[in-house]
């Protein structure tokens, strides 16, 4: 069946809107990558001076490298800690002894659903009331609470798909609770846990508002870039942003490949 003129117009319009959407979303990233290798002076690009010098200068900038290292430490710590908590909570809420499932899940999802500013401000008031000094440790705790929803969701859905007969068979064969978890449940949860760690790390390294409230005098990468907005970005900042975007994209794509390859993960 041939498409009518009206249908072709609608399809063409949708294609144009899709192309414009992609352009709006990804053009700034491409421009940033371009400016990282081509210097911009007096409002014009100097193609003759194109090169990777900005990347070499970047690794010699101690302040930026320390901020990047702090962000990586926080992201890794928060993603691993949130995954451990997610596994424990998922196992508890999946058991027949679970009490208050809806209330607990609401508490897990709420920090992620609420605006980051509210979550960060609430945590700041809490830590201040307890007289806990603000540091990378408080940032890590804040990020853990924030990304816990992702790790828990992936883990709990995966655990729900596990047939109860596998646990019963393990017990019938003489395995205790720990052996059943180690040899039956944990291998089944591994793809979900890995995906949760990767997605949580990608979100954590980019989180700004919660970090702004909880970092104190410590600088993570988003806060460092935030403070540099007043004086403008140099070419090495463009190089840094390009590397961070590339690294985050690789982590997210790897997590997505694990997610899709398993075929049983849902979110």
Tab-separated table of C-alpha atoms in Angstrom:
chain	number	residue	atom	x	y	z
A	1	UNK	CA	0.000	0.000	0.000
A	2	UNK	CA	1.342	3.375	-1.013
A	3	UNK	CA	1.489	6.204	1.487
A	4	UNK	CA	-0.685	9.205	0.786
A	5	UNK	CA	0.687	12.713	0.443
A	6	UNK	CA	-0.513	13.573	3.943
A	7	UNK	CA	1.262	10.586	5.477
A	8	UNK	CA	4.491	11.426	3.670
A	9	UNK	CA	4.261	14.963	5.008
A	10	UNK	CA	3.761	13.706	8.574
A	11	UNK	CA	6.668	11.258	8.256
A	12	UNK	CA	8.877	13.986	6.839
A	13	UNK	CA	7.897	16.385	9.613
A	14	UNK	CA	8.679	13.748	12.251
A	15	UNK	CA	12.075	13.121	10.626
A	16	UNK	CA	12.870	16.844	10.678
A	17	UNK	CA	11.806	17.177	14.324
A	18	UNK	CA	13.908	14.159	15.250
A	19	UNK	CA	16.939	15.599	13.448
A	20	UNK	CA	16.486	18.953	15.195
A	21	UNK	CA	16.165	17.230	18.578
A	22	UNK	CA	19.380	15.283	18.023
A	23	UNK	CA	21.114	18.462	16.860
A	24	UNK	CA	20.032	20.424	19.942
A	25	UNK	CA	21.101	17.627	22.290
A	26	UNK	CA	24.458	16.724	20.783
A	27	UNK	CA	25.670	19.856	18.993
A	28	UNK	CA	27.058	21.404	22.241
A	29	UNK	CA	29.035	18.212	22.915
A	30	UNK	CA	30.493	18.214	19.416
A	31	UNK	CA	31.322	21.914	19.628
A	32	UNK	CA	33.064	21.370	22.971
A	33	UNK	CA	35.108	18.508	21.518
A	34	UNK	CA	36.043	20.708	18.553
A	35	UNK	CA	37.149	23.575	20.805
A	36	UNK	CA	39.339	21.175	22.769
A	37	UNK	CA	41.604	20.710	19.751
A	38	UNK	CA	41.068	23.965	17.835
A	39	UNK	CA	41.866	27.161	19.797
A	40	UNK	CA	39.366	30.010	19.686
A	41	UNK	CA	40.751	33.521	19.822
A	42	UNK	CA	38.937	36.824	19.320
A	43	UNK	CA	35.762	34.992	18.369
A	44	UNK	CA	37.297	32.929	15.552
A	45	UNK	CA	38.771	29.443	15.238
A	46	UNK	CA	42.474	29.097	14.484
A	47	UNK	CA	42.590	25.881	12.477
A	48	UNK	CA	46.320	26.192	11.860
A	49	UNK	CA	46.973	25.805	15.605
A	50	UNK	CA	44.822	22.688	16.001
A	51	UNK	CA	46.352	19.950	18.107
A	52	UNK	CA	46.225	18.019	21.364
A	53	UNK	CA	48.177	20.488	23.446
A	54	UNK	CA	45.184	21.255	25.646
A	55	UNK	CA	45.033	17.632	26.760
A	56	UNK	CA	48.700	17.706	27.746
A	57	UNK	CA	48.172	20.919	29.709
A	58	UNK	CA	45.154	19.377	31.391
A	59	UNK	CA	47.175	16.610	33.024
A	60	UNK	CA	49.568	19.234	34.370
A	61	UNK	CA	46.780	21.188	36.087
A	62	UNK	CA	46.939	19.958	39.675
A	63	UNK	CA	43.666	21.572	40.810
A	64	UNK	CA	41.609	20.045	38.007
A	65	UNK	CA	43.203	16.628	38.423
A	66	UNK	CA	42.506	16.668	42.157
A	67	UNK	CA	38.879	17.626	41.501
A	68	UNK	CA	38.530	14.866	38.924
A	69	UNK	CA	40.102	12.338	41.298
A	70	UNK	CA	37.715	13.403	44.081
A	71	UNK	CA	34.715	12.966	41.771
A	72	UNK	CA	35.881	9.494	40.716
A	73	UNK	CA	36.425	8.441	44.348
A	74	UNK	CA	32.959	9.656	45.328
A	75	UNK	CA	31.310	8.014	42.301
A	76	UNK	CA	32.977	4.646	42.852
A	77	UNK	CA	32.346	4.673	46.611
A	78	UNK	CA	28.708	5.744	46.282
A	79	UNK	CA	27.926	3.244	43.532
A	80	UNK	CA	29.487	0.303	45.387
A	81	UNK	CA	27.932	1.275	48.729
A	82	UNK	CA	24.487	1.795	47.186
A	83	UNK	CA	24.699	-1.593	45.453
A	84	UNK	CA	25.547	-3.359	48.713
A	85	UNK	CA	22.636	-1.669	50.481
A	86	UNK	CA	20.366	-2.431	47.504
A	87	UNK	CA	21.168	-6.148	47.654
A	88	UNK	CA	20.516	-6.280	51.408
A	89	UNK	CA	17.229	-4.370	51.099
A	90	UNK	CA	16.078	-6.412	48.106
A	91	UNK	CA	16.753	-9.682	49.919
A	92	UNK	CA	14.900	-8.478	53.005
A	93	UNK	CA	11.874	-7.126	51.142
A	94	UNK	CA	11.688	-10.280	49.033
A	95	UNK	CA	11.563	-12.521	52.099
A	96	UNK	CA	8.402	-13.655	53.823
A	97	UNK	CA	9.515	-11.839	56.967
A	98	UNK	CA	9.473	-8.425	55.263
A	99	UNK	CA	7.531	-5.733	57.095
A	100	UNK	CA	6.587	-2.338	55.721
A	101	UNK	CA	7.588	-3.039	52.131
A	102	UNK	CA	5.709	-0.079	50.629
A	103	UNK	CA	6.994	2.363	53.216
A	104	UNK	CA	10.612	1.228	52.826
A	105	UNK	CA	10.464	1.372	49.024
A	106	UNK	CA	8.990	4.865	49.243
A	107	UNK	CA	11.922	5.955	51.408
A	108	UNK	CA	14.353	4.433	48.879
A	109	UNK	CA	12.791	6.100	45.832
A	110	UNK	CA	11.926	9.461	47.399
A	111	UNK	CA	15.421	11.098	47.324
A	112	UNK	CA	15.753	10.231	43.634
A	113	UNK	CA	12.279	11.509	42.740
A	114	UNK	CA	12.557	14.770	44.674
A	115	UNK	CA	14.519	17.711	43.210
A	116	UNK	CA	18.234	17.384	43.944
A	117	UNK	CA	18.189	20.770	45.648
A	118	UNK	CA	15.656	19.545	48.230
A	119	UNK	CA	17.585	16.339	48.842
A	120	UNK	CA	20.866	18.225	49.241
A	121	UNK	CA	19.366	20.855	51.547
A	122	UNK	CA	17.703	18.214	53.735
A	123	UNK	CA	20.990	16.321	54.078
A	124	UNK	CA	22.849	19.550	54.860
A	125	UNK	CA	20.411	20.354	57.687
A	126	UNK	CA	20.724	16.787	58.974
A	127	UNK	CA	24.544	16.752	58.994
A	128	UNK	CA	24.669	20.229	60.508
A	129	UNK	CA	22.315	19.189	63.320
A	130	UNK	CA	24.570	16.221	64.070
A	131	UNK	CA	27.651	18.476	63.832
A	132	UNK	CA	29.171	16.254	61.163
A	133	UNK	CA	31.891	18.178	59.247
A	134	UNK	CA	31.234	18.494	55.531
A	135	UNK	CA	33.724	16.577	53.418
A	136	UNK	CA	33.932	14.014	50.622
A	137	UNK	CA	32.503	11.508	53.102
A	138	UNK	CA	29.254	13.485	53.412
A	139	UNK	CA	29.162	13.888	49.626
A	140	UNK	CA	29.545	10.123	49.259
A	141	UNK	CA	26.697	9.491	51.699
A	142	UNK	CA	24.505	11.993	49.860
A	143	UNK	CA	25.221	10.402	46.492
A	144	UNK	CA	24.625	6.940	47.942
A	145	UNK	CA	21.162	7.946	49.115
A	146	UNK	CA	20.484	9.584	45.750
A	147	UNK	CA	21.508	6.665	43.482
A	148	UNK	CA	20.222	3.921	45.783
A	149	UNK	CA	16.902	3.896	43.922
A	150	UNK	CA	18.573	2.805	40.683
A	151	UNK	CA	20.618	0.015	42.257
A	152	UNK	CA	17.650	-1.209	44.291
A	153	UNK	CA	15.247	-1.202	41.350
A	154	UNK	CA	17.532	-3.277	39.124
A	155	UNK	CA	18.351	-5.708	41.927
A	156	UNK	CA	14.796	-6.157	43.202
A	157	UNK	CA	13.330	-6.772	39.733
A	158	UNK	CA	16.038	-9.316	39.012
A	159	UNK	CA	15.450	-11.036	42.348
A	160	UNK	CA	11.711	-11.185	41.716
A	161	UNK	CA	12.370	-13.088	38.475
A	162	UNK	CA	14.277	-15.781	40.343
A	163	UNK	CA	12.142	-18.906	40.616
A	164	UNK	CA	11.481	-19.940	44.238
A	165	UNK	CA	12.029	-23.550	43.174
A	166	UNK	CA	15.769	-22.858	42.768
A	167	UNK	CA	16.078	-21.815	46.395
A	168	UNK	CA	13.979	-24.739	47.555
A	169	UNK	CA	16.099	-27.161	45.522
A	170	UNK	CA	19.261	-25.711	47.044
A	171	UNK	CA	17.883	-26.160	50.550
A	172	UNK	CA	16.709	-29.706	49.753
A	173	UNK	CA	20.244	-30.574	48.652
A	174	UNK	CA	21.563	-29.563	52.062
A	175	UNK	CA	22.760	-26.015	51.440
A	176	UNK	CA	22.356	-23.466	54.215
A	177	UNK	CA	21.223	-19.875	53.739
A	178	UNK	CA	24.692	-18.490	53.018
A	179	UNK	CA	25.513	-21.257	50.521
A	180	UNK	CA	22.204	-20.706	48.747
A	181	UNK	CA	22.913	-17.009	48.456
A	182	UNK	CA	26.493	-17.525	47.296
A	183	UNK	CA	25.903	-20.259	44.701
A	184	UNK	CA	22.315	-19.615	43.566
A	185	UNK	CA	21.059	-16.106	44.322
A	186	UNK	CA	24.222	-13.999	43.900
A	187	UNK	CA	25.204	-15.376	40.453
A	188	UNK	CA	21.641	-14.630	39.350
A	189	UNK	CA	21.930	-11.048	40.649
A	190	UNK	CA	25.380	-10.273	39.221
A	191	UNK	CA	24.212	-8.657	35.928
A	192	UNK	CA	21.774	-6.424	37.812
A	193	UNK	CA	24.376	-5.475	40.409
A	194	UNK	CA	26.967	-4.620	37.743
A	195	UNK	CA	24.460	-2.551	35.777
A	196	UNK	CA	23.424	-0.758	38.955
A	197	UNK	CA	27.037	0.081	39.837
A	198	UNK	CA	27.752	1.470	36.365
A	199	UNK	CA	24.578	3.551	36.081
A	200	UNK	CA	24.949	4.838	39.645
A	201	UNK	CA	28.580	5.852	39.014
A	202	UNK	CA	27.632	7.669	35.804
A	203	UNK	CA	24.936	9.653	37.613
A	204	UNK	CA	27.055	10.318	40.699
A	205	UNK	CA	30.025	11.781	38.840
A	206	UNK	CA	27.707	14.329	37.216
A	207	UNK	CA	25.680	15.295	40.300
A	208	UNK	CA	26.142	18.968	41.172
A	209	UNK	CA	23.457	20.298	43.530
A	210	UNK	CA	23.791	17.652	46.244
A	211	UNK	CA	27.567	17.990	46.022
A	212	UNK	CA	27.313	21.772	46.299
A	213	UNK	CA	25.465	21.486	49.628
A	214	UNK	CA	27.620	18.733	51.152
A	215	UNK	CA	31.170	19.246	49.887
A	216	UNK	CA	32.279	21.942	52.337
A	217	UNK	CA	35.710	23.181	51.244
A	218	UNK	CA	36.438	20.116	49.096
A	219	UNK	CA	36.212	20.534	45.336
A	220	UNK	CA	34.774	17.848	43.092
A	221	UNK	CA	34.832	18.297	39.339
A	222	UNK	CA	31.268	19.695	38.941
A	223	UNK	CA	31.900	22.229	41.720
A	224	UNK	CA	35.250	23.215	40.212
A	225	UNK	CA	33.624	23.804	36.829
A	226	UNK	CA	30.762	25.668	38.495
A	227	UNK	CA	33.199	28.056	40.170
A	228	UNK	CA	35.042	28.664	36.886
A	229	UNK	CA	31.909	29.849	35.099
A	230	UNK	CA	32.541	33.404	36.314
A	231	UNK	CA	35.910	33.715	34.576
A	232	UNK	CA	35.197	31.579	31.537
A	233	UNK	CA	36.549	28.265	30.347
A	234	UNK	CA	39.992	27.704	28.884
A	235	UNK	CA	40.770	25.186	26.180
A	236	UNK	CA	41.973	22.660	28.738
A	237	UNK	CA	38.535	22.795	30.370
A	238	UNK	CA	37.038	21.870	27.004
A	239	UNK	CA	39.455	18.939	26.899
A	240	UNK	CA	38.478	17.864	30.414
A	241	UNK	CA	34.750	18.057	29.676
A	242	UNK	CA	35.286	16.045	26.490
A	243	UNK	CA	37.118	13.314	28.409
A	244	UNK	CA	34.474	13.207	31.150
A	245	UNK	CA	31.649	12.981	28.610
A	246	UNK	CA	33.477	10.238	26.724
A	247	UNK	CA	34.183	8.305	29.915
A	248	UNK	CA	30.602	8.638	31.151
A	249	UNK	CA	29.290	7.527	27.754
A	250	UNK	CA	31.539	4.462	27.763
A	251	UNK	CA	30.399	3.487	31.268
A	252	UNK	CA	26.718	4.014	30.396
A	253	UNK	CA	26.996	2.053	27.138
A	254	UNK	CA	28.794	-0.785	28.899
A	255	UNK	CA	26.076	-0.893	31.551
A	256	UNK	CA	23.412	-0.838	28.855
A	257	UNK	CA	25.106	-3.696	26.995
A	258	UNK	CA	25.153	-5.792	30.176
A	259	UNK	CA	21.524	-4.884	30.756
A	260	UNK	CA	20.411	-5.846	27.243
A	261	UNK	CA	22.664	-8.896	26.942
A	262	UNK	CA	21.189	-10.470	30.035
A	263	UNK	CA	17.712	-10.139	28.557
A	264	UNK	CA	15.959	-10.424	31.931
A	265	UNK	CA	16.788	-7.087	33.481
A	266	UNK	CA	13.944	-4.611	33.704
A	267	UNK	CA	13.730	-1.089	35.010
